Amino acid sequence: MKLACRNLGSPDLARRGLTADSAPVEVLLVDIEADLVISDDGRTVWNEDGFPVAELARALSLWLRLPDGERRDFAFDSMSYDVPGAVRITATEGGWRVGSVFAPDTWGSPTTWPRLVVDLAAFIATVREGVIALGIKPDFIPDL
């Protein structure tokens, strides 16, 4: 399973009359976007252009920090979507599977918890690096 983002940017900040320094965190979370691709062994599970990757990275980081006994399935509840689950991570008997409510019949192959953590940590790190490249402090995306 892989979460990848391309073309990370914040094109809507200028339209809002804001800069990286003047934008509140809630605006940065939804305005830092990229083309998101969830893939599994080269097969696309789901993709979306202009996806709020900073908001997703923050949500995943907070989810990963939960104690094992408190962590349930993950359903990304974004300020940009009317329904939760644009990205879903579900525990199954075979392992953790990643998918989207917008492609309900398509899931990534089951993966182990340690492998999932590595893959999600890599995505979070990539988003944090992209945020830094935009000249924005990534403090609103907790580092693992």
PDB file of C-alpha atoms in Angstrom:
ATOM      1  CA  MET A   1       0.000   0.000   0.000  1.00  0.00           C
ATOM      2  CA  LYS A   2       1.258   3.431  -0.825  1.00  0.00           C
ATOM      3  CA  LEU A   3      -0.119   6.923  -0.354  1.00  0.00           C
ATOM      4  CA  ALA A   4       1.566   9.331  -2.729  1.00  0.00           C
ATOM      5  CA  CYS A   5       1.069  13.001  -3.421  1.00  0.00           C
ATOM      6  CA  ARG A   6       2.166  15.025  -6.419  1.00  0.00           C
ATOM      7  CA  ASN A   7       1.969  18.715  -7.252  1.00  0.00           C
ATOM      8  CA  LEU A   8       1.753  19.847  -3.645  1.00  0.00           C
ATOM      9  CA  GLY A   9       0.851  23.514  -3.395  1.00  0.00           C
ATOM     10  CA  SER A  10      -1.401  26.096  -1.819  1.00  0.00           C
ATOM     11  CA  PRO A  11      -2.973  27.884  -4.793  1.00  0.00           C
ATOM     12  CA  ASP A  12      -6.068  29.067  -2.935  1.00  0.00           C
ATOM     13  CA  LEU A  13      -4.208  31.113  -0.314  1.00  0.00           C
ATOM     14  CA  ALA A  14      -3.618  34.017  -2.703  1.00  0.00           C
ATOM     15  CA  ARG A  15      -7.253  33.887  -3.852  1.00  0.00           C
ATOM     16  CA  ARG A  16      -8.266  34.251  -0.222  1.00  0.00           C
ATOM     17  CA  GLY A  17      -5.891  37.194   0.162  1.00  0.00           C
ATOM     18  CA  LEU A  18      -3.724  35.244   2.586  1.00  0.00           C
ATOM     19  CA  THR A  19      -0.086  34.261   2.810  1.00  0.00           C
ATOM     20  CA  ALA A  20       1.595  31.349   4.531  1.00  0.00           C
ATOM     21  CA  ASP A  21       2.286  33.645   7.487  1.00  0.00           C
ATOM     22  CA  SER A  22      -1.191  35.152   7.736  1.00  0.00           C
ATOM     23  CA  ALA A  23      -3.344  32.064   7.129  1.00  0.00           C
ATOM     24  CA  PRO A  24      -4.896  30.427  10.175  1.00  0.00           C
ATOM     25  CA  VAL A  25      -4.186  26.729  10.696  1.00  0.00           C
ATOM     26  CA  GLU A  26      -7.674  25.623   9.622  1.00  0.00           C
ATOM     27  CA  VAL A  27      -7.157  27.361   6.263  1.00  0.00           C
ATOM     28  CA  LEU A  28      -3.689  25.863   5.799  1.00  0.00           C
ATOM     29  CA  LEU A  29      -5.075  22.395   6.493  1.00  0.00           C
ATOM     30  CA  VAL A  30      -7.558  22.559   3.623  1.00  0.00           C
ATOM     31  CA  ASP A  31      -5.610  24.815   1.259  1.00  0.00           C
ATOM     32  CA  ILE A  32      -2.399  22.779   1.152  1.00  0.00           C
ATOM     33  CA  GLU A  33      -3.398  20.344  -1.543  1.00  0.00           C
ATOM     34  CA  ALA A  34      -1.850  17.765  -3.817  1.00  0.00           C
ATOM     35  CA  ASP A  35      -2.902  15.071  -6.226  1.00  0.00           C
ATOM     36  CA  LEU A  36      -3.352  12.031  -3.981  1.00  0.00           C
ATOM     37  CA  VAL A  37      -2.955   8.453  -5.186  1.00  0.00           C
ATOM     38  CA  ILE A  38      -3.592   5.389  -3.063  1.00  0.00           C
ATOM     39  CA  SER A  39      -2.011   2.405  -4.774  1.00  0.00           C
ATOM     40  CA  ASP A  40      -1.305  -1.237  -4.089  1.00  0.00           C
ATOM     41  CA  ASP A  41       1.403  -3.058  -6.053  1.00  0.00           C
ATOM     42  CA  GLY A  42       1.046  -0.590  -8.938  1.00  0.00           C
ATOM     43  CA  ARG A  43      -2.771  -0.789  -9.000  1.00  0.00           C
ATOM     44  CA  THR A  44      -4.643   2.425  -8.246  1.00  0.00           C
ATOM     45  CA  VAL A  45      -7.084   1.972  -5.387  1.00  0.00           C
ATOM     46  CA  TRP A  46      -8.304   5.595  -5.495  1.00  0.00           C
ATOM     47  CA  ASN A  47      -7.003   8.970  -6.572  1.00  0.00           C
ATOM     48  CA  GLU A  48      -8.133  12.561  -6.277  1.00  0.00           C
ATOM     49  CA  ASP A  49      -6.661  15.800  -7.591  1.00  0.00           C
ATOM     50  CA  GLY A  50      -6.497  18.810  -5.271  1.00  0.00           C
ATOM     51  CA  PHE A  51      -6.819  16.693  -2.143  1.00  0.00           C
ATOM     52  CA  PRO A  52      -6.231  18.329   1.295  1.00  0.00           C
ATOM     53  CA  VAL A  53      -3.068  16.346   2.054  1.00  0.00           C
ATOM     54  CA  ALA A  54      -1.996  18.500   5.007  1.00  0.00           C
ATOM     55  CA  GLU A  55      -5.300  17.817   6.723  1.00  0.00           C
ATOM     56  CA  LEU A  56      -4.961  14.092   5.948  1.00  0.00           C
ATOM     57  CA  ALA A  57      -1.354  13.970   7.197  1.00  0.00           C
ATOM     58  CA  ARG A  58      -2.422  15.639  10.454  1.00  0.00           C
ATOM     59  CA  ALA A  59      -5.337  13.237  10.939  1.00  0.00           C
ATOM     60  CA  LEU A  60      -3.170  10.194  10.219  1.00  0.00           C
ATOM     61  CA  SER A  61      -0.461  11.391  12.578  1.00  0.00           C
ATOM     62  CA  LEU A  62      -2.952  11.900  15.402  1.00  0.00           C
ATOM     63  CA  TRP A  63      -4.516   8.484  14.689  1.00  0.00           C
ATOM     64  CA  LEU A  64      -1.137   6.742  14.748  1.00  0.00           C
ATOM     65  CA  ARG A  65      -0.342   8.349  18.121  1.00  0.00           C
ATOM     66  CA  LEU A  66      -3.399   6.801  19.787  1.00  0.00           C
ATOM     67  CA  PRO A  67      -2.696   3.955  22.227  1.00  0.00           C
ATOM     68  CA  ASP A  68      -3.311   0.541  20.652  1.00  0.00           C
ATOM     69  CA  GLY A  69      -6.373  -0.121  22.797  1.00  0.00           C
ATOM     70  CA  GLU A  70      -7.995   3.175  21.745  1.00  0.00           C
ATOM     71  CA  ARG A  71      -7.270   3.037  18.009  1.00  0.00           C
ATOM     72  CA  ARG A  72     -10.232   2.031  15.867  1.00  0.00           C
ATOM     73  CA  ASP A  73     -10.625   2.010  12.096  1.00  0.00           C
ATOM     74  CA  PHE A  74      -9.688   5.290  10.433  1.00  0.00           C
ATOM     75  CA  ALA A  75     -12.159   7.304   8.358  1.00  0.00           C
ATOM     76  CA  PHE A  76     -10.771  10.658   7.262  1.00  0.00           C
ATOM     77  CA  ASP A  77     -13.280  13.292   8.335  1.00  0.00           C
ATOM     78  CA  SER A  78     -12.271  16.280   6.236  1.00  0.00           C
ATOM     79  CA  MET A  79     -13.520  19.834   6.232  1.00  0.00           C
ATOM     80  CA  SER A  80     -13.473  19.531   2.417  1.00  0.00           C
ATOM     81  CA  TYR A  81     -15.860  16.576   2.029  1.00  0.00           C
ATOM     82  CA  ASP A  82     -19.477  16.126   3.054  1.00  0.00           C
ATOM     83  CA  VAL A  83     -18.959  12.511   4.123  1.00  0.00           C
ATOM     84  CA  PRO A  84     -16.171  10.937   6.172  1.00  0.00           C
ATOM     85  CA  GLY A  85     -14.032   8.244   4.629  1.00  0.00           C
ATOM     86  CA  ALA A  86     -12.354   9.809   1.594  1.00  0.00           C
ATOM     87  CA  VAL A  87      -9.484   7.735   2.975  1.00  0.00           C
ATOM     88  CA  ARG A  88     -10.386   4.711   5.075  1.00  0.00           C
ATOM     89  CA  ILE A  89      -8.166   2.254   6.916  1.00  0.00           C
ATOM     90  CA  THR A  90      -9.904  -0.828   8.236  1.00  0.00           C
ATOM     91  CA  ALA A  91      -8.676  -3.749  10.308  1.00  0.00           C
ATOM     92  CA  THR A  92      -9.593  -7.129   8.827  1.00  0.00           C
ATOM     93  CA  GLU A  93      -8.684 -10.684   9.768  1.00  0.00           C
ATOM     94  CA  GLY A  94      -5.957 -10.617   7.106  1.00  0.00           C
ATOM     95  CA  GLY A  95      -4.513  -7.244   8.080  1.00  0.00           C
ATOM     96  CA  TRP A  96      -5.148  -3.542   7.577  1.00  0.00           C
ATOM     97  CA  ARG A  97      -6.739  -2.424   4.292  1.00  0.00           C
ATOM     98  CA  VAL A  98      -6.802   1.050   2.779  1.00  0.00           C
ATOM     99  CA  GLY A  99      -9.537   2.389   0.538  1.00  0.00           C
ATOM    100  CA  SER A 100     -12.041   5.188   0.039  1.00  0.00           C
ATOM    101  CA  VAL A 101     -15.751   5.628   0.531  1.00  0.00           C
ATOM    102  CA  PHE A 102     -15.730   7.012  -3.023  1.00  0.00           C
ATOM    103  CA  ALA A 103     -14.523   3.649  -4.386  1.00  0.00           C
ATOM    104  CA  PRO A 104     -16.348   1.289  -2.016  1.00  0.00           C
ATOM    105  CA  ASP A 105     -15.541  -1.906  -3.928  1.00  0.00           C
ATOM    106  CA  THR A 106     -11.814  -1.219  -4.280  1.00  0.00           C
ATOM    107  CA  TRP A 107      -9.408  -1.880  -1.422  1.00  0.00           C
ATOM    108  CA  GLY A 108      -5.695  -2.312  -1.054  1.00  0.00           C
ATOM    109  CA  SER A 109      -4.394  -5.737  -0.106  1.00  0.00           C
ATOM    110  CA  PRO A 110      -4.233  -6.519   3.612  1.00  0.00           C
ATOM    111  CA  THR A 111      -1.018  -5.381   5.248  1.00  0.00           C
ATOM    112  CA  THR A 112       0.496  -5.785   8.689  1.00  0.00           C
ATOM    113  CA  TRP A 113       0.342  -3.014  11.274  1.00  0.00           C
ATOM    114  CA  PRO A 114       4.128  -2.413  11.237  1.00  0.00           C
ATOM    115  CA  ARG A 115       4.147  -2.133   7.419  1.00  0.00           C
ATOM    116  CA  LEU A 116       1.137   0.214   7.479  1.00  0.00           C
ATOM    117  CA  VAL A 117       2.869   2.450  10.034  1.00  0.00           C
ATOM    118  CA  VAL A 118       5.990   2.667   7.842  1.00  0.00           C
ATOM    119  CA  ASP A 119       3.922   3.558   4.771  1.00  0.00           C
ATOM    120  CA  LEU A 120       1.828   6.173   6.579  1.00  0.00           C
ATOM    121  CA  ALA A 121       4.896   7.679   8.275  1.00  0.00           C
ATOM    122  CA  ALA A 122       6.541   8.049   4.846  1.00  0.00           C
ATOM    123  CA  PHE A 123       3.453   9.861   3.536  1.00  0.00           C
ATOM    124  CA  ILE A 124       3.343  12.177   6.562  1.00  0.00           C
ATOM    125  CA  ALA A 125       7.051  12.963   6.169  1.00  0.00           C
ATOM    126  CA  THR A 126       6.585  13.724   2.461  1.00  0.00           C
ATOM    127  CA  VAL A 127       3.736  16.127   3.215  1.00  0.00           C
ATOM    128  CA  ARG A 128       5.730  17.828   5.997  1.00  0.00           C
ATOM    129  CA  GLU A 129       8.680  18.263   3.587  1.00  0.00           C
ATOM    130  CA  GLY A 130       6.335  19.725   0.960  1.00  0.00           C
ATOM    131  CA  VAL A 131       4.874  22.148   3.485  1.00  0.00           C
ATOM    132  CA  ILE A 132       8.387  23.279   4.416  1.00  0.00           C
ATOM    133  CA  ALA A 133       9.199  23.740   0.706  1.00  0.00           C
ATOM    134  CA  LEU A 134       6.198  26.102   0.494  1.00  0.00           C
ATOM    135  CA  GLY A 135       7.787  28.212   3.235  1.00  0.00           C
ATOM    136  CA  ILE A 136       5.280  27.121   5.868  1.00  0.00           C
ATOM    137  CA  LYS A 137       6.177  25.733   9.285  1.00  0.00           C
ATOM    138  CA  PRO A 138       4.618  22.252   9.490  1.00  0.00           C
ATOM    139  CA  ASP A 139       3.927  22.436  13.249  1.00  0.00           C
ATOM    140  CA  PHE A 140       0.220  21.688  12.659  1.00  0.00           C
ATOM    141  CA  ILE A 141       1.177  18.232  11.336  1.00  0.00           C
ATOM    142  CA  PRO A 142       2.586  16.337  14.320  1.00  0.00           C
ATOM    143  CA  ASP A 143       5.822  14.539  13.570  1.00  0.00           C
ATOM    144  CA  LEU A 144       5.888  10.863  14.488  1.00  0.00           C
TER     145      LEU A 144
END
